[in-house]
């Protein structure tokens, strides 16, 4: 289940220039169940069983199980549905697409039958570790809290006020130059407040001897509309070397390389009913804010794994694995476009419906804003069990733990980004994942598979998308994912005789 919040009325605090959020980082850090047909069909619970190319990314020792060369290619077809329900308004968004999920090979090098070291295997695998394809739509009347209308404009006013308060008390700067396009290059000013001011959505309260403050323009309760489109994915490339010792102990190391390309477009719209006394007609005031965001870059990690059979004549296998954090070097690219239709005074002093457009792309001279940063994801610890009954039944169980509160953000120079790292510690928690899987072969050429995954929530109950008062983020939506249950079913067919059967989905 997911909790979607249309507007984040966030608190603001001025720290180092902010761009990315813990929600972006968690979205990148979390992986999906993906890989070969057999791996997915068994719910990924193959860390101790091994013998599948996809275990290269969970327990690298699984490649040591191979006794012959193998190659694997996997395509998938996904049907994804997203449903939102806000104040009785329900929206459903469905998306179907083909995907290229997996391609890899294993080279098994036999050393000998009587030496302790039986095999040294080499493996490579590409797979899509994360897909960001998702659409979301919401709409509804916002209402009020404590007799005040709820609106994103309040966040704009609060950010502008906090930024002005910070520069006043730290730099004795009486007023930020909100009218100038240079405000989008000012490391002390937040973009949400800047577009709100330039879009005539904020009232300025100038004060002498104290910092200015800003009030939101909200004439009535808003009919709000939200749309987001996410695209892109994370490509993972794993390089492995593994060892088979006495057909009882297996060890492996995987070097993982990652390529990130995440794109998000969001539109937030507020419309207010307004009766114009001059002609008795009802006009609509309001504004729309479009945000264009992209995160792209690369990273790497190491995975270490072992599998052993504690009893020589028993098929029971025990697997252990640890993954280092993924060390990412990323670039956050953003732009915003605000359009407001408000009754503003003209030169004659009469109020007329006036359209104002604020475009950060034009304000920055025909470019979006880039911010480079480094992200360190959590360590991953994995323990697994595997058991086979003859050649007909395989059972797997796996437990994995990663602590998302330990994520770290750094500037390109290596200094810690204290705000973002602190938010991870404040809002995130450890995630436990249980995987169970089974494969049954009624005949050698046909397999039936089933799997189950359960993952606890990564976010604390009170987590919000808080932004620094100088953040360049203008999208304020966020989703706090709850615990997740996943069920999988699969079948496999042996298309031709081979030492290592290949599956199709």
Coordinates of C-alpha atoms in Angstrom, one line a residue:
X1 CA 0.0 0.0 0.0
X2 CA 1.1 3.5 -0.7
X3 CA 0.1 6.8 0.9
X4 CA 0.1 9.6 -1.6
X5 CA 0.2 13.2 -0.3
X6 CA -0.8 15.7 -2.9
X7 CA 0.8 18.7 -1.1
X8 CA 3.6 18.7 1.3
X9 CA 3.2 21.7 3.6
X10 CA 6.8 21.3 4.6
X11 CA 8.8 23.1 7.3
X12 CA 11.9 24.9 6.0
X13 CA 15.3 25.4 7.5
X14 CA 18.2 27.1 5.8
X15 CA 21.3 24.9 5.4
X16 CA 23.7 24.1 2.5
X17 CA 22.1 24.5 -0.9
X18 CA 19.5 21.7 -1.3
X19 CA 18.4 19.8 -4.4
X20 CA 17.8 16.1 -4.0
X21 CA 15.6 14.6 -1.2
X22 CA 15.5 11.4 0.7
X23 CA 12.5 10.4 -1.4
X24 CA 14.6 10.6 -4.6
X25 CA 17.5 8.7 -2.9
X26 CA 15.2 5.9 -1.6
X27 CA 13.6 5.6 -5.0
X28 CA 17.1 5.0 -6.5
X29 CA 18.4 2.8 -3.6
X30 CA 15.5 0.3 -3.6
X31 CA 15.6 -2.5 -6.1
X32 CA 12.9 -4.6 -7.8
X33 CA 12.4 -8.3 -8.1
X34 CA 13.7 -8.9 -11.6
X35 CA 15.9 -11.3 -13.5
X36 CA 15.5 -14.7 -15.2
X37 CA 12.2 -16.5 -15.4
X38 CA 13.3 -19.0 -12.8
X39 CA 14.6 -16.4 -10.4
X40 CA 11.5 -14.3 -10.5
X41 CA 9.1 -17.3 -10.4
X42 CA 10.7 -18.4 -7.2
X43 CA 10.5 -15.0 -5.7
X44 CA 14.3 -14.4 -5.8
X45 CA 14.8 -17.0 -3.0
X46 CA 17.8 -18.6 -4.6
X47 CA 20.7 -17.2 -2.6
X48 CA 21.6 -20.7 -1.2
X49 CA 20.4 -22.7 -4.1
X50 CA 22.5 -20.9 -6.7
X51 CA 22.9 -22.2 -10.2
X52 CA 21.1 -19.2 -11.8
X53 CA 22.6 -16.2 -13.4
X54 CA 20.5 -13.8 -11.4
X55 CA 22.1 -14.9 -8.1
X56 CA 25.2 -13.0 -9.3
X57 CA 23.5 -9.9 -7.7
X58 CA 22.2 -11.4 -4.5
X59 CA 24.7 -14.1 -3.5
X60 CA 27.8 -14.2 -5.8
X61 CA 28.7 -17.7 -4.6
X62 CA 25.7 -19.0 -6.6
X63 CA 27.7 -18.8 -9.8
X64 CA 30.1 -21.3 -8.3
X65 CA 27.4 -24.0 -8.5
X66 CA 27.7 -24.0 -12.3
X67 CA 29.6 -27.0 -13.8
X68 CA 29.2 -26.0 -17.5
X69 CA 29.0 -22.8 -19.6
X70 CA 25.7 -21.1 -19.9
X71 CA 24.1 -18.1 -21.5
X72 CA 20.8 -16.5 -20.6
X73 CA 18.5 -13.9 -22.2
X74 CA 15.2 -12.7 -20.7
X75 CA 12.4 -10.5 -21.9
X76 CA 9.4 -9.5 -19.9
X77 CA 5.9 -8.0 -20.3
X78 CA 4.5 -5.9 -17.4
X79 CA 1.0 -4.7 -16.7
X80 CA 1.1 -1.9 -14.1
X81 CA -1.9 -0.3 -12.5
X82 CA -1.9 2.7 -10.2
X83 CA -5.1 3.8 -8.3
X84 CA -5.5 7.0 -6.3
X85 CA -8.5 8.0 -4.1
X86 CA -8.7 11.5 -2.8
X87 CA -11.9 12.9 -1.1
X88 CA -14.0 10.4 -3.1
X89 CA -12.4 11.0 -6.5
X90 CA -10.8 7.8 -7.8
X91 CA -8.4 7.7 -10.7
X92 CA -6.9 4.6 -12.3
X93 CA -3.8 4.7 -14.5
X94 CA -2.6 1.6 -16.3
X95 CA 0.5 1.0 -18.3
X96 CA 1.6 -2.1 -20.2
X97 CA 5.0 -2.4 -21.7
X98 CA 7.6 -4.9 -22.9
X99 CA 11.1 -4.9 -21.3
X100 CA 14.5 -6.3 -21.8
X101 CA 15.2 -7.6 -18.3
X102 CA 18.3 -9.8 -18.4
X103 CA 21.3 -11.0 -20.5
X104 CA 24.3 -12.8 -19.1
X105 CA 26.7 -15.7 -19.4
X106 CA 28.8 -18.0 -17.2
X107 CA 32.2 -19.6 -18.1
X108 CA 32.8 -22.6 -16.0
X109 CA 36.5 -23.6 -15.8
X110 CA 37.0 -27.1 -14.3
X111 CA 40.2 -27.4 -12.3
X112 CA 40.0 -31.1 -11.4
X113 CA 38.1 -33.9 -9.7
X114 CA 40.6 -34.7 -7.0
X115 CA 41.9 -31.2 -6.1
X116 CA 40.2 -29.2 -3.4
X117 CA 39.5 -26.4 -5.9
X118 CA 37.1 -28.0 -8.4
X119 CA 35.9 -25.0 -10.5
X120 CA 36.8 -21.4 -11.0
X121 CA 33.9 -19.7 -12.8
X122 CA 33.5 -16.3 -14.4
X123 CA 30.2 -14.6 -15.0
X124 CA 28.7 -11.5 -16.4
X125 CA 25.1 -10.3 -16.2
X126 CA 23.1 -7.3 -17.2
X127 CA 19.7 -6.7 -15.8
X128 CA 17.2 -3.9 -15.2
X129 CA 17.4 -3.5 -11.4
X130 CA 14.7 -0.7 -11.3
X131 CA 12.1 0.6 -13.6
X132 CA 10.6 4.1 -12.9
X133 CA 7.7 3.9 -15.3
X134 CA 4.7 5.1 -13.3
X135 CA 1.8 7.6 -13.8
X136 CA -0.3 9.2 -11.0
X137 CA -3.3 11.5 -11.1
X138 CA -5.3 13.0 -8.2
X139 CA -8.0 15.7 -7.9
X140 CA -10.2 17.1 -5.2
X141 CA -11.3 20.1 -3.1
X142 CA -8.6 21.0 -0.6
X143 CA -10.8 22.4 2.3
X144 CA -9.3 24.0 5.3
X145 CA -7.4 23.4 8.6
X146 CA -7.9 25.6 11.6
X147 CA -10.0 27.9 9.5
X148 CA -7.2 28.4 7.0
X149 CA -7.4 27.2 3.4
X150 CA -4.9 24.5 2.6
X151 CA -2.7 25.3 -0.3
X152 CA 0.8 24.8 -1.7
X153 CA 1.0 28.7 -1.7
X154 CA 1.5 28.5 2.0
X155 CA 4.7 26.5 1.4
X156 CA 5.8 29.2 -1.0
X157 CA 5.2 31.9 1.6
X158 CA 6.9 30.0 4.4
X159 CA 10.0 29.3 2.3
X160 CA 10.4 32.9 1.2
X161 CA 9.9 34.1 4.8
X162 CA 12.5 31.6 6.2
X163 CA 15.0 32.5 3.5
X164 CA 14.7 36.2 4.2
X165 CA 14.9 35.6 7.9
X166 CA 18.1 33.6 7.4
X167 CA 20.0 36.2 5.3
X168 CA 18.8 39.0 7.5
X169 CA 20.2 37.5 10.7
X170 CA 23.4 36.0 9.1
X171 CA 24.3 38.5 6.5
X172 CA 22.4 41.6 7.6
X173 CA 20.7 41.6 4.2
X174 CA 17.5 43.6 4.5
X175 CA 15.8 42.0 1.5
X176 CA 16.4 39.3 -1.1
X177 CA 16.0 40.5 -4.7
X178 CA 13.0 38.4 -5.5
X179 CA 12.2 40.3 -8.7
X180 CA 15.5 39.5 -10.4
X181 CA 16.2 36.4 -12.4
X182 CA 19.4 36.2 -10.4
X183 CA 17.3 34.9 -7.5
X184 CA 17.5 31.4 -9.1
X185 CA 21.3 31.5 -8.8
X186 CA 21.2 32.8 -5.2
X187 CA 22.4 30.0 -3.0
X188 CA 20.2 31.4 -0.1
X189 CA 16.9 31.5 -1.9
X190 CA 14.5 28.7 -2.5
X191 CA 12.8 28.3 -5.9
X192 CA 9.4 27.5 -4.5
X193 CA 9.3 30.9 -2.8
X194 CA 10.8 32.6 -5.9
X195 CA 8.3 31.4 -8.4
X196 CA 5.5 32.1 -6.0
X197 CA 6.7 35.7 -5.5
X198 CA 7.2 36.3 -9.2
X199 CA 3.9 34.7 -10.0
X200 CA 2.1 37.3 -7.8
X201 CA 1.0 34.5 -5.3
X202 CA 2.7 36.1 -2.3
X203 CA 2.0 39.4 -0.4
X204 CA 5.1 41.1 0.9
X205 CA 5.1 42.6 4.4
X206 CA 8.1 45.0 4.4
X207 CA 9.4 45.8 7.9
X208 CA 11.9 48.3 9.2
X209 CA 14.6 46.9 11.5
X210 CA 13.4 43.3 11.0
X211 CA 13.2 40.8 8.1
X212 CA 10.4 41.0 5.7
X213 CA 7.7 38.3 5.7
X214 CA 5.4 36.9 3.1
X215 CA 1.7 35.9 3.1
X216 CA 0.0 33.6 0.7
X217 CA -2.6 34.7 -1.8
X218 CA -5.5 32.2 -1.3
X219 CA -8.9 33.8 -2.0
X220 CA -10.9 30.6 -1.4
X221 CA -10.6 26.9 -1.0
X222 CA -8.8 25.3 -3.9
X223 CA -9.9 22.6 -6.4
X224 CA -6.5 20.9 -6.7
X225 CA -5.3 18.7 -9.5
X226 CA -2.1 16.7 -9.5
X227 CA -0.4 14.7 -12.3
X228 CA 3.0 13.0 -12.3
X229 CA 4.9 10.9 -14.9
X230 CA 8.0 9.0 -14.0
X231 CA 10.3 7.4 -16.6
X232 CA 13.7 5.8 -16.9
X233 CA 15.4 3.1 -14.9
X234 CA 18.6 1.7 -13.4
X235 CA 20.8 -0.6 -15.5
X236 CA 23.0 -3.0 -13.5
X237 CA 26.1 -4.7 -14.8
X238 CA 27.6 -7.4 -12.6
X239 CA 31.1 -9.0 -13.1
X240 CA 31.7 -12.2 -11.1
X241 CA 34.4 -14.6 -10.1
X242 CA 33.5 -17.6 -8.0
X243 CA 35.1 -20.8 -6.6
X244 CA 33.9 -24.4 -5.9
X245 CA 35.9 -26.2 -3.2
X246 CA 35.3 -29.9 -2.7
X247 CA 31.7 -29.5 -4.0
X248 CA 30.8 -28.3 -0.6
X249 CA 32.1 -24.8 -0.2
X250 CA 31.4 -22.0 -2.7
X251 CA 32.7 -18.5 -2.6
X252 CA 32.1 -15.5 -5.0
X253 CA 32.8 -11.8 -5.5
X254 CA 30.7 -9.6 -7.7
X255 CA 31.6 -6.1 -8.9
X256 CA 28.5 -4.2 -9.7
X257 CA 28.3 -1.1 -12.0
X258 CA 25.1 1.0 -12.2
X259 CA 23.7 3.5 -14.6
X260 CA 20.9 5.8 -13.4
X261 CA 18.5 7.7 -15.6
X262 CA 15.4 8.9 -13.7
X263 CA 13.0 11.5 -15.1
X264 CA 10.0 13.0 -13.4
X265 CA 7.4 15.5 -14.7
X266 CA 4.8 16.8 -12.3
X267 CA 1.9 19.3 -12.6
X268 CA 0.2 20.8 -9.6
X269 CA -2.8 23.0 -10.3
X270 CA -5.1 25.1 -7.9
X271 CA -8.2 26.8 -9.2
X272 CA -10.4 29.2 -7.1
X273 CA -14.0 30.3 -7.9
X274 CA -14.2 34.1 -7.9
X275 CA -17.2 36.3 -8.6
X276 CA -16.3 39.5 -10.4
X277 CA -18.7 42.2 -9.1
X278 CA -18.4 44.3 -12.3
X279 CA -20.4 42.0 -14.6
X280 CA -21.8 39.4 -12.2
X281 CA -19.9 36.6 -13.9
X282 CA -17.9 34.0 -12.1
X283 CA -14.3 33.7 -13.2
X284 CA -11.6 31.2 -12.1
X285 CA -8.4 32.4 -10.5
X286 CA -5.6 30.0 -9.9
X287 CA -2.2 28.8 -10.9
X288 CA -0.3 25.8 -12.2
X289 CA 3.2 24.7 -11.4
X290 CA 5.1 22.3 -13.6
X291 CA 8.3 20.7 -12.4
X292 CA 10.9 19.0 -14.7
X293 CA 13.3 16.8 -12.8
X294 CA 16.0 14.4 -13.8
X295 CA 18.6 12.4 -11.8
X296 CA 21.4 10.7 -13.8
X297 CA 24.8 9.3 -13.1
X298 CA 26.6 6.1 -12.2
X299 CA 27.8 4.0 -9.3
X300 CA 29.5 0.9 -8.2
X301 CA 29.5 -1.7 -5.3
X302 CA 31.0 -5.0 -4.3
X303 CA 29.1 -8.1 -3.2
X304 CA 30.7 -11.0 -1.3
X305 CA 29.0 -14.3 -0.8
X306 CA 29.4 -17.9 0.4
X307 CA 27.4 -21.1 0.2
X308 CA 28.3 -24.3 2.1
X309 CA 26.8 -27.7 2.7
X310 CA 27.3 -28.4 6.5
X311 CA 26.5 -32.2 6.1
X312 CA 28.3 -33.9 3.3
X313 CA 25.5 -36.4 2.3
X314 CA 22.7 -33.8 2.8
X315 CA 21.4 -31.4 0.1
X316 CA 20.9 -28.7 2.7
X317 CA 22.7 -25.5 1.7
X318 CA 23.4 -22.3 3.8
X319 CA 24.2 -19.0 2.1
X320 CA 25.6 -15.8 3.5
X321 CA 26.2 -12.6 1.5
X322 CA 27.0 -8.9 2.2
X323 CA 26.8 -6.0 -0.2
X324 CA 28.7 -2.8 0.3
X325 CA 26.9 0.5 -0.2
X326 CA 26.5 1.6 -3.8
X327 CA 28.7 4.7 -4.2
X328 CA 26.8 6.9 -6.7
X329 CA 28.0 10.1 -8.4
X330 CA 24.8 11.8 -9.6
X331 CA 23.5 15.0 -11.1
X332 CA 20.2 16.5 -10.2
X333 CA 18.8 18.6 -13.1
X334 CA 15.6 20.7 -12.6
X335 CA 13.4 23.4 -14.1
X336 CA 10.0 24.9 -13.2
X337 CA 7.2 26.7 -15.1
X338 CA 4.5 28.5 -13.2
X339 CA 1.5 30.1 -14.8
X340 CA -0.9 32.2 -12.7
X341 CA -4.3 33.7 -13.6
X342 CA -5.1 36.3 -10.9
X343 CA -7.0 39.6 -10.6
X344 CA -4.3 42.2 -10.4
X345 CA -4.5 46.0 -10.6
X346 CA -3.7 47.6 -14.0
X347 CA -2.3 51.0 -14.7
X348 CA -5.7 52.6 -14.1
X349 CA -6.1 50.9 -10.8
X350 CA -8.7 48.5 -11.9
X351 CA -8.4 44.8 -11.2
X352 CA -8.3 42.6 -14.3
X353 CA -7.7 38.9 -14.8
X354 CA -4.0 38.8 -15.6
X355 CA -1.8 35.9 -16.7
X356 CA 1.7 35.7 -15.4
X357 CA 4.3 33.2 -16.5
X358 CA 7.5 32.3 -14.6
X359 CA 10.0 30.1 -16.4
X360 CA 13.2 29.2 -14.7
X361 CA 14.6 27.8 -18.0
X362 CA 14.4 31.3 -19.5
X363 CA 15.5 33.0 -16.3
X364 CA 18.7 31.0 -16.3
X365 CA 19.5 31.9 -19.9
X366 CA 18.1 28.9 -21.7
X367 CA 19.2 26.1 -19.4
X368 CA 18.1 24.0 -16.4
X369 CA 19.9 24.0 -13.1
X370 CA 22.4 21.2 -12.4
X371 CA 23.5 20.1 -9.0
X372 CA 26.1 17.4 -8.6
X373 CA 26.1 15.2 -5.4
X374 CA 27.2 11.8 -4.1
X375 CA 24.9 9.2 -2.6
X376 CA 25.9 6.2 -0.5
X377 CA 23.1 3.6 -0.2
X378 CA 22.8 1.2 2.8
X379 CA 24.8 -1.9 3.4
X380 CA 22.9 -5.1 2.7
X381 CA 23.1 -8.3 4.7
X382 CA 21.7 -11.6 3.4
X383 CA 21.2 -15.1 4.9
X384 CA 19.6 -17.9 3.0
X385 CA 18.7 -21.6 3.1
X386 CA 18.3 -24.1 0.2
X387 CA 17.1 -27.6 0.0
X388 CA 16.5 -30.0 -2.9
X389 CA 14.6 -33.3 -3.0
X390 CA 16.1 -35.4 -5.8
X391 CA 15.8 -33.7 -9.2
X392 CA 12.1 -32.8 -8.7
X393 CA 11.8 -30.2 -5.9
X394 CA 13.9 -27.2 -4.9
X395 CA 13.0 -25.0 -1.8
X396 CA 14.6 -21.7 -0.9
X397 CA 14.3 -19.2 1.9
X398 CA 16.1 -15.9 2.3
X399 CA 16.3 -13.0 4.8
X400 CA 17.8 -9.6 3.9
X401 CA 18.3 -6.5 5.9
X402 CA 19.3 -2.9 5.0
X403 CA 19.1 0.2 7.1
X404 CA 17.9 3.2 5.0
X405 CA 18.5 5.6 7.9
X406 CA 22.2 5.1 7.2
X407 CA 22.1 6.6 3.7
X408 CA 24.7 9.4 3.3
X409 CA 24.7 12.4 1.0
X410 CA 27.9 14.2 0.0
X411 CA 29.0 17.2 -2.0
X412 CA 31.1 16.5 -5.1
X413 CA 34.2 17.5 -3.0
X414 CA 33.4 14.8 -0.4
X415 CA 32.0 17.0 2.4
X416 CA 28.9 15.6 4.0
X417 CA 25.5 17.2 3.1
X418 CA 24.3 17.4 6.7
X419 CA 20.7 18.3 6.0
X420 CA 20.0 15.4 3.7
X421 CA 21.9 12.9 5.7
X422 CA 20.1 14.1 8.9
X423 CA 16.7 13.8 7.1
X424 CA 17.6 10.1 6.2
X425 CA 18.4 9.4 9.9
X426 CA 15.2 11.2 11.0
X427 CA 12.7 9.8 8.5
X428 CA 14.0 6.4 7.4
X429 CA 14.4 3.0 9.2
X430 CA 15.7 -0.5 8.6
X431 CA 14.0 -2.7 6.1
X432 CA 13.6 -6.5 6.6
X433 CA 12.8 -8.6 3.5
X434 CA 11.7 -12.3 3.6
X435 CA 11.7 -14.3 0.4
X436 CA 10.3 -17.8 0.0
X437 CA 10.4 -19.9 -3.2
X438 CA 9.7 -23.4 -4.6
X439 CA 10.2 -25.2 -7.9
X440 CA 8.6 -28.5 -8.7
X441 CA 9.3 -30.6 -11.8
X442 CA 6.5 -33.2 -12.5
X443 CA 8.6 -34.2 -15.5
X444 CA 12.2 -33.3 -16.3
X445 CA 11.1 -30.9 -19.2
X446 CA 8.5 -28.9 -17.2
X447 CA 8.7 -26.8 -14.0
X448 CA 6.2 -25.1 -11.8
X449 CA 7.3 -22.3 -9.6
X450 CA 5.9 -20.1 -6.8
X451 CA 7.4 -17.4 -4.6
X452 CA 6.5 -14.9 -1.9
X453 CA 8.2 -11.7 -0.7
X454 CA 7.4 -9.6 2.3
X455 CA 9.2 -6.3 2.9
X456 CA 8.7 -3.9 5.8
X457 CA 8.3 -0.1 5.3
X458 CA 11.4 2.0 4.7
X459 CA 9.7 5.3 6.0
X460 CA 8.7 6.1 9.5
X461 CA 5.1 6.9 10.1
X462 CA 5.7 10.7 10.5
X463 CA 8.1 11.0 7.5
X464 CA 7.5 14.1 5.3
X465 CA 9.2 15.7 2.4
X466 CA 10.9 18.6 4.2
X467 CA 12.8 21.0 2.1
X468 CA 15.5 23.5 3.0
X469 CA 14.5 27.1 2.6
X470 CA 17.1 27.4 -0.2
X471 CA 16.0 24.2 -2.0
X472 CA 15.7 24.3 -5.8
X473 CA 13.0 21.6 -5.6
X474 CA 9.5 22.8 -6.7
X475 CA 7.7 19.4 -6.6
X476 CA 6.3 18.9 -3.1
X477 CA 4.4 15.6 -3.6
X478 CA 5.7 12.4 -1.8
X479 CA 4.6 8.8 -1.1
X480 CA 5.3 6.9 2.1
X481 CA 5.3 3.3 1.0
X482 CA 4.1 0.8 3.6
X483 CA 5.0 -2.8 4.0
X484 CA 4.7 -4.8 0.8
X485 CA 3.6 -8.4 -0.1
X486 CA 4.5 -9.9 -3.4
X487 CA 3.4 -13.2 -4.8
X488 CA 4.9 -14.8 -7.9
X489 CA 4.0 -17.8 -10.1
X490 CA 5.9 -19.2 -13.1
X491 CA 6.4 -22.1 -15.4
X492 CA 9.5 -23.3 -17.2
X493 CA 9.9 -25.5 -20.3
X494 CA 13.0 -27.3 -21.5
X495 CA 13.3 -26.4 -25.2
X496 CA 16.2 -28.7 -25.9
X497 CA 18.6 -31.0 -24.2
X498 CA 21.5 -29.1 -22.6
X499 CA 23.7 -29.6 -19.5
X500 CA 22.1 -26.4 -18.1
X501 CA 18.4 -26.1 -18.9
X502 CA 17.2 -22.7 -20.1
X503 CA 13.8 -21.3 -19.2
X504 CA 11.4 -19.1 -21.1
X505 CA 8.6 -17.0 -19.8

